[in-house]
Amino acid sequence: MTLRSLLPRGYLFTVLGITVGVAGLVALGAMAERITRFIDGGDRFVLGQISVAGEGMGMGTGFTAGGLLRAAKVAEIARVPGVAAVQPQVMLPLNTTTSQFLTLTQELVLGLDLSAPTPNRHYRELPVRAGRFLRPGDRGVVVVGADFGASRRLGVGDRLPVGGIEFAVIGVLEKTLTAPDRFAIVAIDDARELWLRRDPLLVQVFGGGPGALSRGDLNSGAAVGWREGEDPDELARRIQRTVSGVNVTIPGEVSRLLRDSTAFFSALLFGIAALGLAIGGLSLSNTVTAAVFERIRDFGIKRALGATDLQLLREVLGEALGVSLSGGAAGVALALAIGFLVDARALRQGQQLFLFSPRLLVFALAFSVILGALAATYATLRIVRLSPAEAIRRGT
Amino acid sequence: MQLRAVALSKTYRGPGGQPVPVLAGADLEVKAGEFVAVMGASGSGKSTLLNLLGLLEAPDAGEIWFEDRRVSHLGRRVQCRVRGTSIGYVFQSFLLISGLTALENVLLAARYVGRDRRSAEVEARTLMARLGVAHRSGHYPAQLSGGEQQRVAYCRAVLNSPPLVLADEPTGNLDDDHARVILAELRGLARERGASVILVTHRADTAALADRTMRLGGGRLELA
């Protein structure tokens, strides 16, 4: 069976028109999906753990941006009723130049204390695409996020120099379309070493005597998990009340703040989706309606040969289904091709602009078929109101 | 089938909305097996008369009877059925569907009346062979000559053996040889099959082949 035999003759331009409309819809939808995934990913992360940092403003970056969280404080937090696990972390910007500092697309070095279980309920394990994740006792090795690795063409076995230390890449994460895509994850002791090399001032405060810092005190924050049945916001407030000298983020509040701060993106997202629907929908329905009206003479002839309104409608709907589905599928294919080409270029800067989720593709196909059928029905009902003679006259 | 049209009237609207009367009480009776020609000047309403008789549009007034059935006042759906089973049309401009092959165009007549496709196809191929267009069955209308297109259109008109055949200037776009073929077929329909055939023409030599010639003028029909 050839494409020609599936498509009614003379529908090529109709299919092309639908293709362009659906491609626009899918491409704009994929950009909206990308932004949604980014925002949702961040939201899921902050709702999955309580983040704690030392009081004040320190070198620590990322989600906590507080001062040092010393080992004694970590232990104190672990004793708060309701706390299930505390994982000390070090989060450093990979590149400390101001242009990179605290941007949404910042690349980070994340040092994890692997002796503690990962407390984040939504990210118990980061999915690994190649190689393996870090294990307790690992040193000098790194697991890189998908974009981090792709922008540097890193694979398992490659070397990654960071701050004068050579790391062996042992794993590459699956794409999450959120923050971990830009992470280089190392053992916390390696991250502490990097931190010390970058901030000589810290070295000076290492020394003897009471109150002196040890390496175990070098934490930019900690992720705190809660016991089953515990209200995370309530636990965060409990930690705030019972442990002095720490900054505690309340998951619910952070989530709300994150949503507020991304309100612009949400509005943009809505605009993109509405624009995609309007452009794609108008293009598709206009193309199908015009295609049916163009054949007004044929419908007149068919009615002269005895076709009833229902028979004509069934025939037109069948054709509209074939044409809309073909145009929809071609539009999806075109959007995918454009998206992959653009993303291949964007990935060199560690970016991804499109997310072609299955729900988007199914929606685009269903949208084109349903709208195509509605447009065809509307046009057919307009035509069958005419007498066969009038339809033939108008179409001749 | 006996056809009877009583006091048919039809008025169109002109570009400025002014009424343009075309038929004003036209009467016609055609017996089964009769071949009737209708002549008249351009714009006299010949095609309109055929459209009304063929239920392609509704008269403003008057009635159309097939035997003892008043078909002009039937519902839309039943009229569709009558058109498909009882009436065959041959138009001057052929009116073939460009996206269908010659054979598909012929079979279109069978599609809407629920005929078995296989037997209809056998009959269509036989008809096309008799009219000398079987070798063109897979061709699209644009690939056919005018004579071939009219023969295909004729096959489509008679595939269901309708008791009434309406031909609107069927030879207007044909050369003499092709015109003779179509006219001979129409005569044969009336003589051999007993169909009522109404032929609209402006040529006296064509009308002369009919059993009876009517002249349309001033919106009425008179024996020529």
Short mmCIF file of C-alpha atoms in Angstrom, two decimals, chain B:
data_model
loop_
_atom_site.label_atom_id
_atom_site.label_comp_id
_atom_site.label_asym_id
_atom_site.label_seq_id
_atom_site.Cartn_x
_atom_site.Cartn_y
_atom_site.Cartn_z
CA MET B 1 -41.58 5.18 -16.53
CA GLN B 2 -44.12 7.86 -17.20
CA LEU B 3 -43.02 11.34 -16.22
CA ARG B 4 -45.47 14.18 -15.69
CA ALA B 5 -44.55 17.76 -14.86
CA VAL B 6 -47.39 20.08 -14.01
CA ALA B 7 -47.18 23.90 -13.99
CA LEU B 8 -43.51 24.11 -13.10
CA SER B 9 -42.30 27.56 -12.15
CA LYS B 10 -38.86 28.78 -11.23
CA THR B 11 -37.58 32.30 -10.65
CA TYR B 12 -33.98 33.18 -9.88
CA ARG B 13 -32.62 36.34 -8.34
CA GLY B 14 -30.46 38.56 -10.51
CA PRO B 15 -27.24 40.23 -9.32
CA GLY B 16 -29.21 43.20 -8.02
CA GLY B 17 -31.75 40.97 -6.31
CA GLN B 18 -34.35 41.51 -9.02
CA PRO B 19 -36.48 38.46 -9.91
CA VAL B 20 -35.61 36.65 -13.16
CA PRO B 21 -38.47 34.31 -14.09
CA VAL B 22 -37.25 31.29 -16.04
CA LEU B 23 -40.13 28.84 -16.00
CA ALA B 24 -43.70 29.98 -15.65
CA GLY B 25 -46.09 27.10 -15.61
CA ALA B 26 -44.30 24.59 -17.83
CA ASP B 27 -46.11 21.29 -18.41
CA LEU B 28 -44.59 18.12 -19.82
CA GLU B 29 -45.54 14.50 -20.10
CA VAL B 30 -43.16 11.81 -21.31
CA LYS B 31 -44.17 8.17 -21.66
CA ALA B 32 -41.99 5.16 -20.98
CA GLY B 33 -39.81 4.42 -24.01
CA GLU B 34 -40.34 7.90 -25.43
CA PHE B 35 -37.47 10.07 -26.63
CA VAL B 36 -38.35 13.74 -26.30
CA ALA B 37 -36.19 16.67 -27.38
CA VAL B 38 -36.51 20.10 -25.81
CA MET B 39 -35.31 23.05 -27.85
CA GLY B 40 -35.13 26.72 -27.01
CA ALA B 41 -32.99 29.81 -27.23
CA SER B 42 -30.06 30.33 -24.90
CA GLY B 43 -31.32 31.38 -21.47
CA SER B 44 -34.82 30.07 -22.18
CA GLY B 45 -34.60 27.75 -19.15
CA LYS B 46 -33.82 24.38 -20.81
CA SER B 47 -31.20 23.41 -18.24
CA THR B 48 -33.38 24.67 -15.40
CA LEU B 49 -36.19 22.45 -16.68
CA LEU B 50 -33.89 19.40 -16.62
CA ASN B 51 -32.64 20.32 -13.14
CA LEU B 52 -36.20 20.42 -11.85
CA LEU B 53 -37.20 17.19 -13.59
CA GLY B 54 -34.05 15.52 -12.25
CA LEU B 55 -34.74 16.72 -8.67
CA LEU B 56 -31.47 18.64 -8.69
CA GLU B 57 -33.31 21.68 -7.44
CA ALA B 58 -36.80 22.40 -6.23
CA PRO B 59 -39.41 24.26 -8.27
CA ASP B 60 -41.01 27.37 -6.78
CA ALA B 61 -44.37 25.95 -7.79
CA GLY B 62 -45.73 22.96 -9.66
CA GLU B 63 -45.43 19.22 -9.30
CA ILE B 64 -43.40 16.39 -10.77
CA TRP B 65 -44.80 12.89 -10.90
CA PHE B 66 -43.02 9.64 -11.67
CA GLU B 67 -45.88 7.25 -12.48
CA ASP B 68 -48.28 7.86 -9.61
CA ARG B 69 -45.69 9.17 -7.18
CA ARG B 70 -45.38 12.92 -6.59
CA VAL B 71 -41.56 13.04 -6.32
CA SER B 72 -41.28 16.84 -6.20
CA HIS B 73 -42.67 16.87 -2.67
CA LEU B 74 -40.67 13.99 -1.19
CA GLY B 75 -38.23 14.49 1.67
CA ARG B 76 -34.51 15.15 0.95
CA ARG B 77 -33.42 11.64 1.78
CA VAL B 78 -36.05 9.95 -0.38
CA GLN B 79 -35.28 12.32 -3.23
CA CYS B 80 -31.63 11.25 -3.00
CA ARG B 81 -32.75 7.65 -3.32
CA VAL B 82 -34.95 8.48 -6.35
CA ARG B 83 -32.08 10.35 -8.02
CA GLY B 84 -29.74 7.41 -7.50
CA THR B 85 -32.06 4.65 -8.67
CA SER B 86 -34.42 6.26 -11.17
CA ILE B 87 -32.62 9.10 -12.93
CA GLY B 88 -29.51 9.20 -15.11
CA TYR B 89 -27.92 12.50 -16.08
CA VAL B 90 -25.68 13.31 -19.03
CA PHE B 91 -24.33 16.84 -18.87
CA GLN B 92 -22.78 18.97 -21.59
CA SER B 93 -19.64 19.53 -19.52
CA PHE B 94 -19.47 15.82 -18.56
CA LEU B 95 -19.11 16.58 -14.82
CA LEU B 96 -16.66 13.83 -14.09
CA ILE B 97 -14.79 13.97 -10.79
CA SER B 98 -11.18 14.85 -11.53
CA GLY B 99 -9.73 12.88 -8.62
CA LEU B 100 -11.29 9.59 -9.71
CA THR B 101 -10.37 7.35 -12.63
CA ALA B 102 -12.81 6.73 -15.47
CA LEU B 103 -13.90 3.42 -13.94
CA GLU B 104 -14.27 4.97 -10.48
CA ASN B 105 -16.39 7.73 -11.97
CA VAL B 106 -18.69 5.18 -13.57
CA LEU B 107 -18.91 3.14 -10.37
CA LEU B 108 -19.88 6.22 -8.40
CA ALA B 109 -23.43 5.69 -9.65
CA ALA B 110 -23.54 2.32 -7.93
CA ARG B 111 -21.91 3.46 -4.70
CA TYR B 112 -24.77 5.51 -3.32
CA VAL B 113 -27.59 3.10 -4.09
CA GLY B 114 -26.05 0.20 -2.21
CA ARG B 115 -25.24 -1.99 -5.19
CA ASP B 116 -22.74 -4.81 -4.84
CA ARG B 117 -19.44 -3.37 -6.02
CA ARG B 118 -18.24 -6.54 -7.73
CA SER B 119 -21.28 -6.99 -9.94
CA ALA B 120 -21.42 -3.24 -10.62
CA GLU B 121 -17.79 -3.30 -11.72
CA VAL B 122 -18.42 -6.19 -14.13
CA GLU B 123 -21.34 -4.26 -15.60
CA ALA B 124 -19.35 -1.01 -15.74
CA ARG B 125 -16.50 -2.66 -17.60
CA THR B 126 -18.94 -4.22 -20.08
CA LEU B 127 -20.58 -0.84 -20.67
CA MET B 128 -17.24 0.89 -21.09
CA ALA B 129 -16.12 -1.78 -23.55
CA ARG B 130 -19.29 -1.27 -25.58
CA LEU B 131 -18.69 2.50 -25.66
CA GLY B 132 -15.02 1.98 -26.58
CA VAL B 133 -13.46 3.42 -23.40
CA ALA B 134 -12.54 0.24 -21.53
CA HIS B 135 -8.87 0.79 -22.29
CA ARG B 136 -9.14 4.15 -20.52
CA SER B 137 -10.66 2.80 -17.30
CA GLY B 138 -7.58 3.62 -15.20
CA HIS B 139 -7.15 7.10 -16.63
CA TYR B 140 -8.19 10.32 -14.94
CA PRO B 141 -10.61 12.70 -16.72
CA ALA B 142 -7.83 15.16 -17.58
CA GLN B 143 -6.12 12.35 -19.48
CA LEU B 144 -9.20 11.70 -21.66
CA SER B 145 -10.44 13.46 -24.80
CA GLY B 146 -13.82 15.22 -24.75
CA GLY B 147 -15.45 12.34 -26.59
CA GLU B 148 -14.04 9.82 -24.16
CA GLN B 149 -15.14 11.86 -21.18
CA GLN B 150 -18.69 12.07 -22.51
CA ARG B 151 -18.79 8.33 -23.12
CA VAL B 152 -17.57 7.73 -19.56
CA ALA B 153 -20.22 10.15 -18.28
CA TYR B 154 -22.83 8.29 -20.31
CA CYS B 155 -21.73 4.95 -18.79
CA ARG B 156 -22.14 6.48 -15.35
CA ALA B 157 -25.61 7.80 -16.22
CA VAL B 158 -26.96 4.42 -17.35
CA LEU B 159 -25.10 2.03 -15.02
CA ASN B 160 -28.10 1.62 -12.74
CA SER B 161 -30.47 1.25 -15.73
CA PRO B 162 -32.54 4.27 -14.70
CA PRO B 163 -36.04 4.50 -16.19
CA LEU B 164 -35.51 8.25 -16.80
CA VAL B 165 -32.46 9.69 -18.57
CA LEU B 166 -31.93 13.44 -18.79
CA ALA B 167 -29.34 14.70 -21.28
CA ASP B 168 -28.40 18.38 -21.27
CA GLU B 169 -26.69 19.26 -24.57
CA PRO B 170 -24.74 15.99 -24.40
CA THR B 171 -23.17 16.53 -27.81
CA GLY B 172 -22.43 20.23 -27.39
CA ASN B 173 -18.71 19.65 -26.85
CA LEU B 174 -18.27 16.71 -29.20
CA ASP B 175 -17.34 16.28 -32.84
CA ASP B 176 -19.89 14.69 -35.18
CA ASP B 177 -18.60 11.13 -34.86
CA HIS B 178 -18.67 11.14 -31.07
CA ALA B 179 -22.00 12.97 -31.08
CA ARG B 180 -23.51 10.23 -33.24
CA VAL B 181 -22.38 7.54 -30.78
CA ILE B 182 -24.02 9.27 -27.81
CA LEU B 183 -27.24 10.05 -29.67
CA ALA B 184 -27.51 6.47 -30.92
CA GLU B 185 -27.10 5.25 -27.34
CA LEU B 186 -29.84 7.59 -26.09
CA ARG B 187 -32.21 6.42 -28.83
CA GLY B 188 -31.34 2.82 -27.99
CA LEU B 189 -32.19 3.44 -24.34
CA ALA B 190 -35.67 4.54 -25.24
CA ARG B 191 -36.33 1.97 -27.95
CA GLU B 192 -34.70 -1.11 -26.48
CA ARG B 193 -34.87 -0.54 -22.75
CA GLY B 194 -38.05 1.46 -22.52
CA ALA B 195 -36.46 4.37 -20.72
CA SER B 196 -37.94 7.85 -20.90
CA VAL B 197 -35.28 10.08 -22.43
CA ILE B 198 -35.38 13.87 -22.41
CA LEU B 199 -32.74 15.58 -24.50
CA VAL B 200 -32.08 19.29 -24.35
CA THR B 201 -30.47 20.67 -27.49
CA HIS B 202 -30.34 23.80 -29.55
CA ARG B 203 -29.61 21.87 -32.78
CA ALA B 204 -32.52 21.00 -35.00
CA ASP B 205 -30.73 18.03 -36.60
CA THR B 206 -30.19 16.50 -33.18
CA ALA B 207 -33.78 17.15 -32.13
CA ALA B 208 -34.95 15.49 -35.32
CA LEU B 209 -33.82 12.12 -33.94
CA ALA B 210 -36.38 12.36 -31.13
CA ASP B 211 -39.92 10.98 -31.17
CA ARG B 212 -41.23 14.41 -30.25
CA THR B 213 -39.75 17.88 -29.98
CA MET B 214 -40.93 20.50 -27.52
CA ARG B 215 -39.99 24.16 -27.68
CA LEU B 216 -39.38 26.18 -24.52
CA GLY B 217 -40.17 29.87 -24.68
CA GLY B 218 -41.59 32.42 -22.28
CA GLY B 219 -41.26 29.91 -19.50
CA ARG B 220 -43.66 27.41 -21.10
CA LEU B 221 -43.32 24.29 -23.24
CA GLU B 222 -45.10 23.86 -26.56
CA LEU B 223 -45.00 21.18 -29.19
CA ALA B 224 -42.58 22.27 -31.89
#
